[in-house]
Coordinates of C-alpha atoms in Angstrom, one line a residue:
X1 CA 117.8 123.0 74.5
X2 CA 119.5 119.6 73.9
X3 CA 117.7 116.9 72.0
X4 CA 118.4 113.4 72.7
X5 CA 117.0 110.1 71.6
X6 CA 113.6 110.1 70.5
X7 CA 111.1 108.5 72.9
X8 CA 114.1 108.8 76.0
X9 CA 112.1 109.1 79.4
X10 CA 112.6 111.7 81.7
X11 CA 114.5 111.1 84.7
X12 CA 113.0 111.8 88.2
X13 CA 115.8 112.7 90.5
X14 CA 115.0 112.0 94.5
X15 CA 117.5 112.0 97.3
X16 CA 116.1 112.8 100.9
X17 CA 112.5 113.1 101.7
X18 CA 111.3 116.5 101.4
X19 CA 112.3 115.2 97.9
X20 CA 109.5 112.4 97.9
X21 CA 106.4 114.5 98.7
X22 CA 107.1 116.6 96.0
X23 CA 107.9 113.8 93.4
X24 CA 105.4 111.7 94.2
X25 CA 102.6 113.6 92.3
X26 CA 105.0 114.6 89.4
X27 CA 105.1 111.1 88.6
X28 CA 101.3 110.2 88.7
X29 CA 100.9 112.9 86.7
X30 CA 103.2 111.9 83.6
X31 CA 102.1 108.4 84.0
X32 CA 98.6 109.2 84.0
X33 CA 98.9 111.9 80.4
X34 CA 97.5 110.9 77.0
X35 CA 99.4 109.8 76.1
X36 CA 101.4 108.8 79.3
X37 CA 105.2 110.6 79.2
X38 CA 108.0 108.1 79.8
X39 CA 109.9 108.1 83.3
X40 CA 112.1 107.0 85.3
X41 CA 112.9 107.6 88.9
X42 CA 116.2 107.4 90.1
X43 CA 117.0 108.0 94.4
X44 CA 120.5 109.0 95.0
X45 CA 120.6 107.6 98.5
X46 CA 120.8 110.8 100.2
X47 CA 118.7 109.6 102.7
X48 CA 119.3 106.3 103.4
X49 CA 117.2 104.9 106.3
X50 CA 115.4 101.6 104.7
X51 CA 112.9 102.0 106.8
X52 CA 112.1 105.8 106.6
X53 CA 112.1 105.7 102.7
X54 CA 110.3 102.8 102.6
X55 CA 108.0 104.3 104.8
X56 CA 107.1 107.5 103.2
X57 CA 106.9 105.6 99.7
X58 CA 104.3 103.4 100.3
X59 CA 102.5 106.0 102.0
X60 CA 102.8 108.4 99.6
X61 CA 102.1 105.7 96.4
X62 CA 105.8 106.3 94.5
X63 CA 107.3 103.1 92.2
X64 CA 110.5 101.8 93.7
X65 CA 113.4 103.7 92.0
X66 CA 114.3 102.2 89.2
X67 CA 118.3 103.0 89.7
X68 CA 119.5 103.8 93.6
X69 CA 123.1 105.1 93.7
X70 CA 123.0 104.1 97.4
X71 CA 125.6 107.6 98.3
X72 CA 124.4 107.5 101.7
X73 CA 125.5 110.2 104.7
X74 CA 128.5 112.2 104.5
X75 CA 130.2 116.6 105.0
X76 CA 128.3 118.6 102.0
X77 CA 131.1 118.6 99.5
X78 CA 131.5 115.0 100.0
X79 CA 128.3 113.6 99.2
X80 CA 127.7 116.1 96.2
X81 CA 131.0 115.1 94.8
X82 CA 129.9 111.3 95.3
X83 CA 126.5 111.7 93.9
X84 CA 127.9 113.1 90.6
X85 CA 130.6 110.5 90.6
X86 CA 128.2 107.5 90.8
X87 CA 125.4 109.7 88.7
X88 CA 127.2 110.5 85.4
X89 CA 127.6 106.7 84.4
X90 CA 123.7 106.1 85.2
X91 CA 123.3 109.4 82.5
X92 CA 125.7 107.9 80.0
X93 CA 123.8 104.5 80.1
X94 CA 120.3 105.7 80.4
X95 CA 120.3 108.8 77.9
X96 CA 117.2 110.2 79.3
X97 CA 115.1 113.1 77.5
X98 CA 115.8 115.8 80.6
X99 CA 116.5 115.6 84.2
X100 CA 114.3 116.3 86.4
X101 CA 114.8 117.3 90.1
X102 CA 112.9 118.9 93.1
X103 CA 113.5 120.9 95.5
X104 CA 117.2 122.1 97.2
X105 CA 118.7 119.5 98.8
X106 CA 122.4 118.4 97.7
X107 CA 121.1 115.7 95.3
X108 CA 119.1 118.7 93.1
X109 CA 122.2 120.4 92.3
X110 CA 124.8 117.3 92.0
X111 CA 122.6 115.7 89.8
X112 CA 121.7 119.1 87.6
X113 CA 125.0 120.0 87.0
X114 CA 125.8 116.1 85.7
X115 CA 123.1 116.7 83.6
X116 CA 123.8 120.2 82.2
X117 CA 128.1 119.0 81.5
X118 CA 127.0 116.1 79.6
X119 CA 124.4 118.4 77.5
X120 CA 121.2 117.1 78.8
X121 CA 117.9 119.4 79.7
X122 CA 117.6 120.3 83.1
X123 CA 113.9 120.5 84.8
X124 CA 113.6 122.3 88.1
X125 CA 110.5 122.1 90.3
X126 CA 110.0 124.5 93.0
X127 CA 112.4 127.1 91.3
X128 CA 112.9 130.6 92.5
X129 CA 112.6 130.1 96.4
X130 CA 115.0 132.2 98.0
X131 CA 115.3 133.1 101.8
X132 CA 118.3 135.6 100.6
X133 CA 120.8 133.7 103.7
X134 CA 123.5 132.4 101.6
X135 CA 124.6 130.7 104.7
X136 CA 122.0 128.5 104.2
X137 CA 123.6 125.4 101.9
X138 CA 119.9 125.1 100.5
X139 CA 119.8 128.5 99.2
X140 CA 123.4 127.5 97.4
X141 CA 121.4 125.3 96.0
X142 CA 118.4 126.7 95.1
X143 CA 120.3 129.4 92.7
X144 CA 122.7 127.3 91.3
X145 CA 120.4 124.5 89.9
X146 CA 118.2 127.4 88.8
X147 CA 120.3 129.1 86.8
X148 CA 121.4 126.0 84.5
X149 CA 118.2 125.0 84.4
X150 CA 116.2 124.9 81.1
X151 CA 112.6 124.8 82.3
X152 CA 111.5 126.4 85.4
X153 CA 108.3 125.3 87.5
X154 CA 107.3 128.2 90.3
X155 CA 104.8 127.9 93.1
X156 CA 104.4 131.8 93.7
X157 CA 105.2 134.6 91.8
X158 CA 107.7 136.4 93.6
X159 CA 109.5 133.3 92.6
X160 CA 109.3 134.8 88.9
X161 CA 110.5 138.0 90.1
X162 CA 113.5 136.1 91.5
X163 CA 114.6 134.0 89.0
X164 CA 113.9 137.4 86.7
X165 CA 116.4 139.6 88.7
X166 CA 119.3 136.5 88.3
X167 CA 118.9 136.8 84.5
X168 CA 116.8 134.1 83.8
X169 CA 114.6 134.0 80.7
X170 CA 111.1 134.7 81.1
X171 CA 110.3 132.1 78.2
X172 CA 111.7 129.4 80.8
X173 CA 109.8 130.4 83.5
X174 CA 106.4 128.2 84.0
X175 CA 104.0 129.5 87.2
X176 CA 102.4 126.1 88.0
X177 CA 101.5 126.2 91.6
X178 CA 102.8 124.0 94.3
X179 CA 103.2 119.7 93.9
X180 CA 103.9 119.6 98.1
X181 CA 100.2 120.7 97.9
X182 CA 98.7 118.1 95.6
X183 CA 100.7 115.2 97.6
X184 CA 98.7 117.2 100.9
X185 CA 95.4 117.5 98.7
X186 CA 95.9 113.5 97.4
X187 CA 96.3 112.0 101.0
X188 CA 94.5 114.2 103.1
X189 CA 91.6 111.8 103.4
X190 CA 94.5 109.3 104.6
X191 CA 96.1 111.0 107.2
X192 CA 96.3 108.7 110.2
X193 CA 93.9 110.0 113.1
X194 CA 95.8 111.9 116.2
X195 CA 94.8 109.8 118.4
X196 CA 96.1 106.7 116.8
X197 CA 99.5 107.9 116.7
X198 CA 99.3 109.3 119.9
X199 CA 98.3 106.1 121.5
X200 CA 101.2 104.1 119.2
X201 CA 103.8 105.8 120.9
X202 CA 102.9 105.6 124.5
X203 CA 100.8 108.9 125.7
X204 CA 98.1 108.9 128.0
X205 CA 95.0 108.6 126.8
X206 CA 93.7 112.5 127.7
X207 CA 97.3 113.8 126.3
X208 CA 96.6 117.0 124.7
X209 CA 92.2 116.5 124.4
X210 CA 92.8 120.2 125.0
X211 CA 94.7 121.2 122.0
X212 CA 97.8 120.2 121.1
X213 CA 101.0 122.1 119.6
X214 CA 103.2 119.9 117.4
X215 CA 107.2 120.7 116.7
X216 CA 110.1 120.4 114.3
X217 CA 113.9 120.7 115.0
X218 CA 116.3 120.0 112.8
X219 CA 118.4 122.9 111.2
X220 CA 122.2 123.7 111.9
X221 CA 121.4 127.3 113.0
X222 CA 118.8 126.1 115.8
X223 CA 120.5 122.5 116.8
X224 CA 124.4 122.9 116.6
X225 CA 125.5 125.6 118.8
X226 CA 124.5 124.6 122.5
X227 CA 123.2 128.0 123.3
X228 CA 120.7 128.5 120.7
X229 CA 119.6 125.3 121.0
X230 CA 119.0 125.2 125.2
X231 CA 117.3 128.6 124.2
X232 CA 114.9 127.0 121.8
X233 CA 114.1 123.9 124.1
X234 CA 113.8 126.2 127.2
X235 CA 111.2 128.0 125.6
X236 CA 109.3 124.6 124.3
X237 CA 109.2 123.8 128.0
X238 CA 107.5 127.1 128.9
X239 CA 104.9 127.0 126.1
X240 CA 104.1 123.4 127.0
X241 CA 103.6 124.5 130.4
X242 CA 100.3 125.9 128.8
X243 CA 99.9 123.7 125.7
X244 CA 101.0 120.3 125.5
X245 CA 103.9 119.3 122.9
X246 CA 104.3 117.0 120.1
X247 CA 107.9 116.7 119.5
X248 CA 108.9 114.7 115.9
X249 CA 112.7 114.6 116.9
X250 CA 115.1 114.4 113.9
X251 CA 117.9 111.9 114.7
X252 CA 120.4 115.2 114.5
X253 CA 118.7 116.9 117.0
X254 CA 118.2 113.7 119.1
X255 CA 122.0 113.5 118.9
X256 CA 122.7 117.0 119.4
X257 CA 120.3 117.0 122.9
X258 CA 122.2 113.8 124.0
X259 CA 125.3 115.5 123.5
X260 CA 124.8 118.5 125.2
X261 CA 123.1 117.0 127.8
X262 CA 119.9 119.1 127.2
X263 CA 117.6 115.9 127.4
X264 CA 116.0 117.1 131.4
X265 CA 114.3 120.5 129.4
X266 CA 112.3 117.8 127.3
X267 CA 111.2 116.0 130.4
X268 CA 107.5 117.4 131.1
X269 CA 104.4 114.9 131.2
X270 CA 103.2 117.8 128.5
X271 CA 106.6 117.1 126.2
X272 CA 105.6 114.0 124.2
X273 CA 108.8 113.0 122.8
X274 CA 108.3 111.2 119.2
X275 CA 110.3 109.2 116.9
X276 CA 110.4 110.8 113.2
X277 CA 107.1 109.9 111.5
X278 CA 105.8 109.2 108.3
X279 CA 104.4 111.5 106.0
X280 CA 100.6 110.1 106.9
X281 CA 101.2 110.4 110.7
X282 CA 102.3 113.7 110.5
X283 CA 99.8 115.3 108.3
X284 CA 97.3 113.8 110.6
X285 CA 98.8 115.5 113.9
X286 CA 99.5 118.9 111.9
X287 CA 95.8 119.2 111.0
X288 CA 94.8 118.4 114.3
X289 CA 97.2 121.0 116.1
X290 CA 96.2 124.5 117.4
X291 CA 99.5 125.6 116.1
X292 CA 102.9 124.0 114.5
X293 CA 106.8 125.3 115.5
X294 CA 109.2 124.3 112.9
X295 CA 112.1 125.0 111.1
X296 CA 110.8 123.3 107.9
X297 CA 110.2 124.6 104.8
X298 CA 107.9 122.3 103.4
X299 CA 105.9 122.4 106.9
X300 CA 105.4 126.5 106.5
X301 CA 103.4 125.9 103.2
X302 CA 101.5 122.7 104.6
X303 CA 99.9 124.9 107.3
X304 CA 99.1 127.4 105.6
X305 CA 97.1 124.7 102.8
X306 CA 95.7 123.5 106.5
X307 CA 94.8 126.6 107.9
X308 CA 96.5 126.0 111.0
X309 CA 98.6 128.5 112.8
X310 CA 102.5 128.3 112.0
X311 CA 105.5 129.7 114.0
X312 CA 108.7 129.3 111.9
X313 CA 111.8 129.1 114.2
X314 CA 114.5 130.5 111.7
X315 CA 115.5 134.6 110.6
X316 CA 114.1 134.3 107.5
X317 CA 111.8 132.2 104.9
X318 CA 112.5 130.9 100.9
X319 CA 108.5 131.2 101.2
X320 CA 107.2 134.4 101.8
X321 CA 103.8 133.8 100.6
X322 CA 103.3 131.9 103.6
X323 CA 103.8 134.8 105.3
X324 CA 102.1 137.2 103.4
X325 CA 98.9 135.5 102.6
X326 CA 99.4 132.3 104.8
X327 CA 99.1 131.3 108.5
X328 CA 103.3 131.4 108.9
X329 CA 105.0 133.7 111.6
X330 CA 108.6 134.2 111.3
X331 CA 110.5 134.5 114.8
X332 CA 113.6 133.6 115.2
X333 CA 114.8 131.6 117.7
X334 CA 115.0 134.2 120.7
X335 CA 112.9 132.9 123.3
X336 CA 111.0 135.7 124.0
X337 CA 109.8 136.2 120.2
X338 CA 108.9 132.6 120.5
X339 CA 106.5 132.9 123.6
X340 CA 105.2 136.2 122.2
X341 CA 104.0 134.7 118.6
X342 CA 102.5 131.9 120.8
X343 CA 100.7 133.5 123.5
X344 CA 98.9 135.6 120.5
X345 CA 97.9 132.7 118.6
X346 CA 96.6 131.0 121.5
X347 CA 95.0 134.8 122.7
X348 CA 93.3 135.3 119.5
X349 CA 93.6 132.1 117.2
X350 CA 96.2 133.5 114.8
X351 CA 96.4 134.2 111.6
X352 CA 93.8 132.6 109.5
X353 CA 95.3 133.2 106.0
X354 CA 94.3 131.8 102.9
X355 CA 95.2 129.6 100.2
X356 CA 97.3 130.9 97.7
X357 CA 97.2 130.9 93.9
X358 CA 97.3 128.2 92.4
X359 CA 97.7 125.7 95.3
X360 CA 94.9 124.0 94.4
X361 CA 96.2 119.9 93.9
X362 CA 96.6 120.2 90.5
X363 CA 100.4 121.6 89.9
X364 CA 101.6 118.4 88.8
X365 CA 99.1 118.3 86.0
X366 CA 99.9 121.5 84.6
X367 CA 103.7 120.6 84.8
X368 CA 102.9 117.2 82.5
X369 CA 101.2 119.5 80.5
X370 CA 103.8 121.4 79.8
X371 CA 106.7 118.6 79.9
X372 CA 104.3 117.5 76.9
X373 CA 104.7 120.5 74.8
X374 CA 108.0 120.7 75.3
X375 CA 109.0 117.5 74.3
X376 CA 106.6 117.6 71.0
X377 CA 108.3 120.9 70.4
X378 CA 112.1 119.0 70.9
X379 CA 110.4 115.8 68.2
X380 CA 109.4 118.5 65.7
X381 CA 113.0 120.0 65.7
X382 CA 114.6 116.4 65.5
X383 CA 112.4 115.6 62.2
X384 CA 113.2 119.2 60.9

């Protein structure tokens, strides 16, 4: 592995907000070693709503960044060129110990393969995912960053098994559980009560006292073609015809609906139509709910740490343990399999899972612990 200055900090790389939850206790957990391990936290700008960062920050306790390269919205290849453009000067100035990023989103692997041309230590947390769909840009992602990576963090072990197959060393490999689950575990008792945000954004005050199902919508395969998505909403109409909905709507999909001129299948009294919400809101509606629909990775393993019934809305999952020994159904996005996994969980209460190794709220700690090691191991080889 590279060395670099003695005493450098790590760098925290975050671009869009599955990025945050899973930063966010990766950060109070180097802060708060003995000794504490330097850091710095860098946001590419990925995600770029002022409001919807600022948001999910404060809620979920992270510093301000201490560098933003402010990259902002743009086609794949454009914003991963631009994140590297504007990133390598930061690396050159800064001369940071290791980068460290989370997750799969384009800022993960922009930022990694900066770090890895310029000789620096790459650190990848949540490692070894993989929904096999290379289709999917995330799972581009996913097993690029992971193979120039130097350390390794896993939240399951067929994520070892993975990374294994691909030819990565075993020696990098670090089974530490799963940081979205200590941010879940950390905040839980903060969660904002259902019927607070209910009553925020304008529903009646009996709106879904009877259960409740809430739902996420925002990939390419479910929102972009008219069909599939008419097909998906169609059968959100029929469901709520029995449950009542609780509709987070992504701006993409909002746009995507408006443009296809789908808005009428969302019109039901039972349909409650929200804006996106913050991290706090949401976990306080997704513990509440009889069962979750989504298309959203980190969603599948938050259910299954809640115990609540989950129906994923894609072909195939980067999770499987969520499957396996979670509360997560995979379906699809044929109507029929939709209404089927429903009608059963509502029949019989659904799957009732349980929590999987290791996702106990204390991932982050065992990741400091070994970010320690590691770097006492690089200081030794520096004075040798």
């Amino acid at each position: 592995m590279p060395s670099r200055v003695a005493g450098a900090p790590i760098l925290c790389v975050v671009g869009a907000r599955p990025n945050f939850m899973k930063i966010a206790p990766v950060i109070r957990a180097m802060r708060s070693a003995t000794p504490p391990l330097p850091v710095r936290l860098l946001h590419t700008g990925q995600h770029y709503d002022p409001e919807m960062n600022s948001q999910y920050f404060q809620a979920l306790e992270i510093p301000d960044p201490d560098i933003n390269l402010e990259v902002g919205s743009a086609s794949h290849a454009v914003q991963t060129a631009e994140i590297m453009r504007r990133f390598e000067p930061v690396l050159d100035r800064e001369r940071p110990a290791a980068v460290l990023v989370v997750g799969d989103v384009n800022s993960t692997l922009a930022c990694a393969l900066v770090a890895v041309k310029k000789g620096v230590a790459v650190i990848h947390v949540e490692a070894g995912l993989r929904s096999f769909d290379r289709t999917m840009p995330e799972e581009i992602n996913r097993v690029l960053t992971d193979q120039i990576s130097d350390l390794l963090f896993i939240t399951e072990k067929s994520a070892r098994e993975n990374l294994l197959r691909e030819g990565i060393p075993e020696s990098r490999v670090h089974f530490v559980g799963n940081v979205m689950i200590d941010t879940l575990r950390y905040n839980l008792k903060e969660a904002v009560p259902t019927a607070q945000t209910l009553a925020r954004h304008g529903a009646p005050a009996d709106w879904g006292q009877g259960g409740f199902a809430v739902l996420t919508l925002h990939r390419p395969s479910n929102v972009d073609d008219p069909g599939t998505l008419r097909a998906v909403l169609g059968a959100i109409r029929e469901i709520s015809s029995r449950l009542p909905v609780a509709f987070a709507v992504h701006p993409r999909t909002r746009a995507k609906i408006e443009q296809h001129g789908l808005g009428t299948l969302l019109g039901a009294q039972s349909i409650l139509n929200l804006p996106p919400l913050g991290y706090l809101e949401m976990l306080g509606l997704m513990r509440a709910a009889r069962l979750v629909l989504t298309d959203s990775g980190g969603i599948q393993e938050e259910t299954t740490a809640l115990g609540v019934p989950c129906v994923t809305l894609r072909e195939n999952t980067e999770r499987p343990i969520t499957v396996e020994q979670g509360t997560n159904t995979v379906v699809g996005s044929n109507p029929a399999a939709i209404l089927t996994a429903v009608n059963d969980i509502l029949r019989t209460g659904g799957k009732a899972g349980r929590v999987p190794e290791l996702w106990d709220g204390r991932a982050s700690q065992r990741i400091a612990a070994v970010l320690r090691e590691w770097l006492d191991r690089a200081a030794e080889r520096r004075v040798a």
